[in-house]
PDB file of C-alpha atoms in Angstrom:
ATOM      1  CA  UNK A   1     217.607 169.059 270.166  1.00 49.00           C
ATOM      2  CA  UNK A   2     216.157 168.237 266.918  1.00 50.00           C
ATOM      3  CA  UNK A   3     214.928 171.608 264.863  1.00 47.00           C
ATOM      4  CA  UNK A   4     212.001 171.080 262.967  1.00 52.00           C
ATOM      5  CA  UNK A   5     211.327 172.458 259.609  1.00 54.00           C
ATOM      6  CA  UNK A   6     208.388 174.292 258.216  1.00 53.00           C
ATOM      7  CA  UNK A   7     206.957 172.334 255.360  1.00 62.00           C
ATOM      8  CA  UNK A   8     206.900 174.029 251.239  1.00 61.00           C
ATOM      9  CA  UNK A   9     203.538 174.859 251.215  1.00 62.00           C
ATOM     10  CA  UNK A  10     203.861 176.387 254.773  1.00 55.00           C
ATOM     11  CA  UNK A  11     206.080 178.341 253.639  1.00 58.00           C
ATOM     12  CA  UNK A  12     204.270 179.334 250.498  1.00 54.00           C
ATOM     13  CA  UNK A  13     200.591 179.876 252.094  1.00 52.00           C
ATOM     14  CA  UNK A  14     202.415 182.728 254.561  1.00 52.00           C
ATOM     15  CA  UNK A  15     203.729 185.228 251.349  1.00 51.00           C
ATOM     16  CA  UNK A  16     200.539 184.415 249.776  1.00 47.00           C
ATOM     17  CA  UNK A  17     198.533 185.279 252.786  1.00 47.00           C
ATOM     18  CA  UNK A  18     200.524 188.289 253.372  1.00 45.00           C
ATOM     19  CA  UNK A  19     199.648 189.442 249.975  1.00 46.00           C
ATOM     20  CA  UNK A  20     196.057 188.923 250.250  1.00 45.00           C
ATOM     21  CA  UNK A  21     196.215 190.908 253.029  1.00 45.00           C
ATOM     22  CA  UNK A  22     197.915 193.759 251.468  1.00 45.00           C
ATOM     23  CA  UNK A  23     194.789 193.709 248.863  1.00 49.00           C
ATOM     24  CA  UNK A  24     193.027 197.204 248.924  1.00 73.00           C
ATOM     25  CA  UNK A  25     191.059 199.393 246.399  1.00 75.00           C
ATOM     26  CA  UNK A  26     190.346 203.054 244.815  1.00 81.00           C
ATOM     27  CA  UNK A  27     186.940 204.654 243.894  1.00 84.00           C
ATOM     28  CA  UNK A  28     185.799 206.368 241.308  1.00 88.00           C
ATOM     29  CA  UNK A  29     182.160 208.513 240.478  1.00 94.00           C
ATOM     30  CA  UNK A  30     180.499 209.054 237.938  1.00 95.00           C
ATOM     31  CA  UNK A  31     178.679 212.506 236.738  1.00 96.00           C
ATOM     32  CA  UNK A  32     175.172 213.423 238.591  1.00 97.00           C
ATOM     33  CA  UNK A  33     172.278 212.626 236.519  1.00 96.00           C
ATOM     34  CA  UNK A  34     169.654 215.193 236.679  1.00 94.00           C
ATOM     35  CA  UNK A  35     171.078 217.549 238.190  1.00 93.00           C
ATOM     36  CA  UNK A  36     170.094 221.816 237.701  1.00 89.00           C
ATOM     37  CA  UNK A  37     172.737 224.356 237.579  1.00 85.00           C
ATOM     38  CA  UNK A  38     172.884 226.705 239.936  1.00 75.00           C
ATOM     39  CA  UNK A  39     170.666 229.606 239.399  1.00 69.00           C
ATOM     40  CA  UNK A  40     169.302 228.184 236.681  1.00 64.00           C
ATOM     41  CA  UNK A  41     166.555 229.870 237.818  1.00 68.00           C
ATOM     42  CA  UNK A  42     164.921 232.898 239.738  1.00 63.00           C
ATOM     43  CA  UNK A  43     164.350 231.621 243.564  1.00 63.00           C
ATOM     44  CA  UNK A  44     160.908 232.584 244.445  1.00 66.00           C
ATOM     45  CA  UNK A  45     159.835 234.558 247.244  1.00 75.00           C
ATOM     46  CA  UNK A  46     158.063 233.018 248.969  1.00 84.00           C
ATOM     47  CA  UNK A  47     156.446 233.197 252.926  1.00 92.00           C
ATOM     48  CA  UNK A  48     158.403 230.937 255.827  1.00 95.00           C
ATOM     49  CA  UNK A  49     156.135 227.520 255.694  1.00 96.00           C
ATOM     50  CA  UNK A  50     156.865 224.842 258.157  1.00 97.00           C
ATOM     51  CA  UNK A  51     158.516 221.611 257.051  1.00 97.00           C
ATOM     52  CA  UNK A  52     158.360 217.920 257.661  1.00 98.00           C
ATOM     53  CA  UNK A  53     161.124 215.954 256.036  1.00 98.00           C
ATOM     54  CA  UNK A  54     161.120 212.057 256.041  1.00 98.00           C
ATOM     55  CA  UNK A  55     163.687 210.184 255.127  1.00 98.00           C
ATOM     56  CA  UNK A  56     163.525 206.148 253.860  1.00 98.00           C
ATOM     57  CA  UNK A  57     167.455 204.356 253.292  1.00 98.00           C
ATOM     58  CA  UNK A  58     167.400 201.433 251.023  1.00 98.00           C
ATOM     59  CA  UNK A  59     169.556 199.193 249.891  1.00 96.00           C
ATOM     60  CA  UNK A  60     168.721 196.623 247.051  1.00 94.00           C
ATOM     61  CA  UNK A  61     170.965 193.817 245.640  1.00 90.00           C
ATOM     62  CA  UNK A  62     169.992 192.973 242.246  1.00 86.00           C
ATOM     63  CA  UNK A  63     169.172 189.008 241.479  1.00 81.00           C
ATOM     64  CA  UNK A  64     169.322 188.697 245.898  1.00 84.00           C
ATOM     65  CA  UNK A  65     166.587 190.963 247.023  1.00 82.00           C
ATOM     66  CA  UNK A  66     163.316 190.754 245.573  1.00 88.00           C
ATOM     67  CA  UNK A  67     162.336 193.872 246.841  1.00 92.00           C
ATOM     68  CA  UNK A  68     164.561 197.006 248.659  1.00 94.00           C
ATOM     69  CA  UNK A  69     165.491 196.430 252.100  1.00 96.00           C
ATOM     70  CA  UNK A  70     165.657 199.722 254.606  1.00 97.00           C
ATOM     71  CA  UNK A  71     168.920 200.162 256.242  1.00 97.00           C
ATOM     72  CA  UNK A  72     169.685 203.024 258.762  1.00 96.00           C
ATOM     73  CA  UNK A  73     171.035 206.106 257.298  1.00 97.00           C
ATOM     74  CA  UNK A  74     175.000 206.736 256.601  1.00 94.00           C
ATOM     75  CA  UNK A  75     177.006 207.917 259.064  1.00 93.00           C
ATOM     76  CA  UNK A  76     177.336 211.460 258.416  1.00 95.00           C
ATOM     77  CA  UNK A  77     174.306 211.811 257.199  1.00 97.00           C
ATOM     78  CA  UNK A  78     173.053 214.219 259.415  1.00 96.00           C
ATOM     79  CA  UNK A  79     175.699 216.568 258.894  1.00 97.00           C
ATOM     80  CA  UNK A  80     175.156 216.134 255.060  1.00 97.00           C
ATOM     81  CA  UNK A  81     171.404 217.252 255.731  1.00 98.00           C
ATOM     82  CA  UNK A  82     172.115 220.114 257.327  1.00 97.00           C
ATOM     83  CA  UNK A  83     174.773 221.504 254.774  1.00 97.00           C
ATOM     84  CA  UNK A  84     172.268 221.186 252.349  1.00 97.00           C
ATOM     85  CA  UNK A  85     169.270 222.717 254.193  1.00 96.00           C
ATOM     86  CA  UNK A  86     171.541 226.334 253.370  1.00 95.00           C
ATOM     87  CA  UNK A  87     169.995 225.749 250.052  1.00 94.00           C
ATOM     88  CA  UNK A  88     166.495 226.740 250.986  1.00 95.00           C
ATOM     89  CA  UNK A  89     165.230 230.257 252.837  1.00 92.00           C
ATOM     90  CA  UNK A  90     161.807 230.277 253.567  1.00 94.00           C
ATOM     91  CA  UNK A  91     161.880 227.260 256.270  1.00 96.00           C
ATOM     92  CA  UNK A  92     160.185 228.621 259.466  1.00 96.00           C
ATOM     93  CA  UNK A  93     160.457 225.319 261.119  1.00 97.00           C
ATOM     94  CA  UNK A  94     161.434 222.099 260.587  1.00 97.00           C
ATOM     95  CA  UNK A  95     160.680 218.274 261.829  1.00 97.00           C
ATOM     96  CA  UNK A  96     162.331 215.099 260.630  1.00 98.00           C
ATOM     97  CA  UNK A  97     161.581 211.084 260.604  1.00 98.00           C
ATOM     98  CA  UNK A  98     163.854 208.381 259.171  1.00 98.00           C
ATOM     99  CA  UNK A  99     162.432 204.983 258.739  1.00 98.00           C
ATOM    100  CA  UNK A 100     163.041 202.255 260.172  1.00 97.00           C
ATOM    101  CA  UNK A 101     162.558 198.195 259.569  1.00 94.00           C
ATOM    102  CA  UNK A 102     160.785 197.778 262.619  1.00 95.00           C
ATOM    103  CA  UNK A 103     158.067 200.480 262.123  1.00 95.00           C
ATOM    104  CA  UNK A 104     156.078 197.798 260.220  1.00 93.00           C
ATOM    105  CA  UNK A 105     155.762 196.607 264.251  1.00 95.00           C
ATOM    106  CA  UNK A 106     155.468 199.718 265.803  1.00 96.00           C
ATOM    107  CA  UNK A 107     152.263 201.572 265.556  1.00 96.00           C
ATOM    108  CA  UNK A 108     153.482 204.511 267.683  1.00 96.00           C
ATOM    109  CA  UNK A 109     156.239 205.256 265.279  1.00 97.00           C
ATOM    110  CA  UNK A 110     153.861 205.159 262.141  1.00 96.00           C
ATOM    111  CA  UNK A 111     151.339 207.784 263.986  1.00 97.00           C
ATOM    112  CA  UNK A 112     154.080 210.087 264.513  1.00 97.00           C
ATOM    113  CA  UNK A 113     154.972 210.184 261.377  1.00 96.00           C
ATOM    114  CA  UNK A 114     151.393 210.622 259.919  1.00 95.00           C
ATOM    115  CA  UNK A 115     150.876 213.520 262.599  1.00 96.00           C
ATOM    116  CA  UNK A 116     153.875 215.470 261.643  1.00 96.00           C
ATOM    117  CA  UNK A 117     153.060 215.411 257.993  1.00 94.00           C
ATOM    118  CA  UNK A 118     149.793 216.778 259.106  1.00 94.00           C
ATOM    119  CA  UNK A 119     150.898 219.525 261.183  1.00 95.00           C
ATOM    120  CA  UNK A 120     153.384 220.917 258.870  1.00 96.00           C
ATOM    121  CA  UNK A 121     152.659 222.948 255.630  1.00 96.00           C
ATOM    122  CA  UNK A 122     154.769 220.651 253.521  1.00 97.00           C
ATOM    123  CA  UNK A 123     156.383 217.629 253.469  1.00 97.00           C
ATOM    124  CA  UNK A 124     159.532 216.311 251.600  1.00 98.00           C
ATOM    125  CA  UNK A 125     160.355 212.984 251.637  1.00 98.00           C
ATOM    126  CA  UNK A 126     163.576 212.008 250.000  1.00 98.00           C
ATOM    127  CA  UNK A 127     164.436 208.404 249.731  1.00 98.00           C
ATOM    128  CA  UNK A 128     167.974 207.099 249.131  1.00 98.00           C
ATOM    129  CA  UNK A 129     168.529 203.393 247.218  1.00 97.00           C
ATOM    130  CA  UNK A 130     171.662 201.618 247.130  1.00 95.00           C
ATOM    131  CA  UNK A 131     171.663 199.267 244.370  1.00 93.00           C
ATOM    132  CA  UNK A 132     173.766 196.214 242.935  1.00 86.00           C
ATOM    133  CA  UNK A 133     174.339 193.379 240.540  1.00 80.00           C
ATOM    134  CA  UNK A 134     174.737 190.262 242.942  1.00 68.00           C
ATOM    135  CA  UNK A 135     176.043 188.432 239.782  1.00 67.00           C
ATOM    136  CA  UNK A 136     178.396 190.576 239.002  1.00 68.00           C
ATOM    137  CA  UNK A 137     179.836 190.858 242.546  1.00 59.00           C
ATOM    138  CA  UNK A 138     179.645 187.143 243.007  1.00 65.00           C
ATOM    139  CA  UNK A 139     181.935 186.702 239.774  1.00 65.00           C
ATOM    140  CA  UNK A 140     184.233 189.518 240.938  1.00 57.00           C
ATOM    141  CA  UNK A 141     184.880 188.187 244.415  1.00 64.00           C
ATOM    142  CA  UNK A 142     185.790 184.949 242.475  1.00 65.00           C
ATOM    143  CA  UNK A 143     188.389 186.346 239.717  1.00 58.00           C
ATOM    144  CA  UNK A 144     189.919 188.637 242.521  1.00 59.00           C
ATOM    145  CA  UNK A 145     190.570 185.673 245.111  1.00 57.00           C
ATOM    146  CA  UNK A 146     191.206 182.843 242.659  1.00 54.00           C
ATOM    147  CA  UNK A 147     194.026 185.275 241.365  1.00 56.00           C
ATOM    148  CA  UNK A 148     195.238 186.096 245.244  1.00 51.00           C
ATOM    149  CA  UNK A 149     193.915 189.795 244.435  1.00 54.00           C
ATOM    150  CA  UNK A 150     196.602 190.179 241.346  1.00 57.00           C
ATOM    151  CA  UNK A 151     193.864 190.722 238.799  1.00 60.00           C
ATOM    152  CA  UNK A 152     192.253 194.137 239.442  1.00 63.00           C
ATOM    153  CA  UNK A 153     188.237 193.657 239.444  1.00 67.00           C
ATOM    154  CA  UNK A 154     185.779 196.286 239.571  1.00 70.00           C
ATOM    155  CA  UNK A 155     182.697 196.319 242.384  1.00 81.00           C
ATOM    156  CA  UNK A 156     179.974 198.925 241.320  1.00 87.00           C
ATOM    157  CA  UNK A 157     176.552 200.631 243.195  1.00 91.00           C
ATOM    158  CA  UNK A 158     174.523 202.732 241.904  1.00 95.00           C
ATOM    159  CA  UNK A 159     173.150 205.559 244.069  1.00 97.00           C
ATOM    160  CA  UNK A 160     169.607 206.688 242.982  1.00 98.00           C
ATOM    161  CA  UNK A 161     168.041 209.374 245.195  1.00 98.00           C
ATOM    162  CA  UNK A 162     164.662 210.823 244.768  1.00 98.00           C
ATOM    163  CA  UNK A 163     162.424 213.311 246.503  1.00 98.00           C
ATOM    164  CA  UNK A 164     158.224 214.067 246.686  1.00 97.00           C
ATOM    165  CA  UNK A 165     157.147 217.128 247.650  1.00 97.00           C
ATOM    166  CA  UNK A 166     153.409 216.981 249.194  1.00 95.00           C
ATOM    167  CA  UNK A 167     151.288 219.385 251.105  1.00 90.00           C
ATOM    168  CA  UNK A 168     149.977 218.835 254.641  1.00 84.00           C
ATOM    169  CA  UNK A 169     146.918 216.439 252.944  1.00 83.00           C
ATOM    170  CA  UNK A 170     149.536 214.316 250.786  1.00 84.00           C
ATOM    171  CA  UNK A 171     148.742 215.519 247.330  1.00 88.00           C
ATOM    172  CA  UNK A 172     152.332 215.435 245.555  1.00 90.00           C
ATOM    173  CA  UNK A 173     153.324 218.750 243.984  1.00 91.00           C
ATOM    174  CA  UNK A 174     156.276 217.533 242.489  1.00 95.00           C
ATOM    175  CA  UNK A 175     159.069 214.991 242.415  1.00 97.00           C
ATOM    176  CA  UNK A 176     162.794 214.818 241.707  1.00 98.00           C
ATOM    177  CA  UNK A 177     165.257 212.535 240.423  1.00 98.00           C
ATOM    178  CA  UNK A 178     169.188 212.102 240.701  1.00 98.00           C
ATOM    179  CA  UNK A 179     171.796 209.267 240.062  1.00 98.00           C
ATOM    180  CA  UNK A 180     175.184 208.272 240.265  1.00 97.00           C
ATOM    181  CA  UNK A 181     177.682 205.801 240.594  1.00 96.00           C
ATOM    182  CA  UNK A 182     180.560 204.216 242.665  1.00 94.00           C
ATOM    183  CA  UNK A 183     182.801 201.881 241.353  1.00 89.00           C
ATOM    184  CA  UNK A 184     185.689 200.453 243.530  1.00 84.00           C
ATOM    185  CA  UNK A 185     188.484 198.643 241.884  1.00 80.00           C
ATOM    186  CA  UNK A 186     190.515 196.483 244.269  1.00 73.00           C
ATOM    187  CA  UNK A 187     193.772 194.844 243.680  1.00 66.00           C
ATOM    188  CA  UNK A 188     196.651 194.130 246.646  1.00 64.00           C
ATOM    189  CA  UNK A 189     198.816 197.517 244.592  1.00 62.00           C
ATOM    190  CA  UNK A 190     196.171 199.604 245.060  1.00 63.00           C
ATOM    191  CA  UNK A 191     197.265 199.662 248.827  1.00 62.00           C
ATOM    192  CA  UNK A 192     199.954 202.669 248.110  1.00 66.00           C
ATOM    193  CA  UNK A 193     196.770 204.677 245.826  1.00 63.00           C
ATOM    194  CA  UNK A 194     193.880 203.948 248.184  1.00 64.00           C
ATOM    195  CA  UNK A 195     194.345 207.233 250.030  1.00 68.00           C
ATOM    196  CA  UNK A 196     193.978 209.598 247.434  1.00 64.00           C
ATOM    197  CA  UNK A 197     190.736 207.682 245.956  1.00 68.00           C
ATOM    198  CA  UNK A 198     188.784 206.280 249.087  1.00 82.00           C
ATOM    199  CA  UNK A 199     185.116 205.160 248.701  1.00 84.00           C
ATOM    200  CA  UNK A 200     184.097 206.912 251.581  1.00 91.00           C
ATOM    201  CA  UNK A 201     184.646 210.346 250.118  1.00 92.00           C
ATOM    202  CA  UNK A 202     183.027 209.523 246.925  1.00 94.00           C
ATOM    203  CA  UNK A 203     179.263 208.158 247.978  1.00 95.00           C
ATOM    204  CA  UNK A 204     179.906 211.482 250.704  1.00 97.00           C
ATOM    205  CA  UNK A 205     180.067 213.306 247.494  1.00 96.00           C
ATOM    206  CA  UNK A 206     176.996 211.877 245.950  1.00 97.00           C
ATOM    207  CA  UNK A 207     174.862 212.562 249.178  1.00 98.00           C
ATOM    208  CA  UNK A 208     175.890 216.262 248.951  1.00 97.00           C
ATOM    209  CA  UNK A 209     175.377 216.909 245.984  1.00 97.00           C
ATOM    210  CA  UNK A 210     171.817 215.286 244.893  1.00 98.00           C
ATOM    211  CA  UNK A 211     170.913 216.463 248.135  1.00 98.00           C
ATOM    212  CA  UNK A 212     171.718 220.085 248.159  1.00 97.00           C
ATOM    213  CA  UNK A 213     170.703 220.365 244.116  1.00 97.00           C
ATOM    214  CA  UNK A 214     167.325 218.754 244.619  1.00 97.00           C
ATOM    215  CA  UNK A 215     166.545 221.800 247.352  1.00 97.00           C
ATOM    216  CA  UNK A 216     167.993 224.134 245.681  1.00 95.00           C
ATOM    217  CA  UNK A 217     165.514 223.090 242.591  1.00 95.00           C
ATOM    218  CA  UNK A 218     162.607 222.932 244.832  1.00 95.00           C
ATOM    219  CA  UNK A 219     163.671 226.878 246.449  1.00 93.00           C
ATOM    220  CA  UNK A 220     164.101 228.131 242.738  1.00 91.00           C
ATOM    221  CA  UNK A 221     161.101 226.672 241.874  1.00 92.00           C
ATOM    222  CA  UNK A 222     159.060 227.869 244.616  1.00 91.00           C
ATOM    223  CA  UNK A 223     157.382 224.606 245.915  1.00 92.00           C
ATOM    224  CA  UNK A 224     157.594 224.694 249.605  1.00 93.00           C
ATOM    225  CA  UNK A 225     154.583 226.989 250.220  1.00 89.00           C
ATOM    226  CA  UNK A 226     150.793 226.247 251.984  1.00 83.00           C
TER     227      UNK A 226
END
């Protein structure tokens, strides 16, 4: 019986495949921009007002997309939502709406969401962009497999969420801003840090917070009235 041998770079391409494989990453955030200390301010008084709040997910690749692209929202996101609704007291009532790509199709979804801006006494529509260098990711992707994942390279996405409050005929009463940023390093040693530094925890982070400090701004500020 005649045993055949694998060839050198057989036996070459399956360590270096293994190691590729073993590639994996950690996160890290940076600071809030924008953001209002808590009780900064007086919270106002105010009478229970119903609410309508819409919600638009975006997602924008620098030098790729010529304009932002609408994406469904995170998972977890409702859960994030309604953690941060504890910020605000005087909601009687409360409707929601998240955008969607095909609504430019559906005339049915676009009325509903022009009626229940109508019927309630305010609206707040937050929007949530996800934005990126393509360039930059292109050239990372490149350095990290042309070194098999030995050279550590950095991926980054900015998180930029802002929020219009209107009344029930859409004249804006105010607006609010907050940003932040994820940057993921990956590299095949990461594999024995990613679980104390996971990217998943980090943009959860970022969602909290802008979200629950841009209500709690808007109850200490008194906007959501008639």
């Amino acid at each position: 019986m005649t045993v055949r041998r694998s060839s050198p770079i057989l036996r070459l391409l399956v360590p270096l495949m293994f190691l590729i494989g073993l590639n994996s990453c950690m996160s890290f955030r940076s600071e809030m921009e924008g953001t209002v200390p808590p009780g900064s301010k007086t919270a106002v008084a105010l009478p229970p007002v119903s609410v309508f709040f819409h919600f638009t997910h975006l997602v924008q690749e620098r030098g790729l997309d010529v304009v932002p692209k609408i994406v469904p929202p995170r998972k977890g996101f409702r859960d994030i939502f309604g953690e941060s609704m504890k910020q605000l007291t005087n909601v009687r009532s409360f409707a929601t709406f998240t955008d969607s790509d095909n609504d430019i199709d559906d005339a049915g979804r676009r009325a509903l969401r022009d009626s229940l801006q109508r019927s309630n006494d305010v609206t707040v529509h937050f929007t949530y962009t996800r934005q990126n260098t393509f360039s930059k990711h292109v050239l990372a992707s490149i350095v990290s497999y042309g070194t098999a994942s030995l050279m550590p390279m950095g991926y980054s996405w900015e998180y930029i969420v802002t929020a219009s409050v209107t009344n029930s005929s859409g004249t804006v009463n105010s607006t609010y801003t907050r940003k932040a940023s994820v940057t993921t390093w990956y590299q095949m040693f990461f594999l024995f840090v990613y679980p104390f530094y996971p990217s998943e925890v980090k943009i959860e982070e970022i969602y909290l917070e802008s979200t629950g400090n841009i209500l709690a701004q808007i109850g200490q500020e008194g906007i959501l009235k008639r």
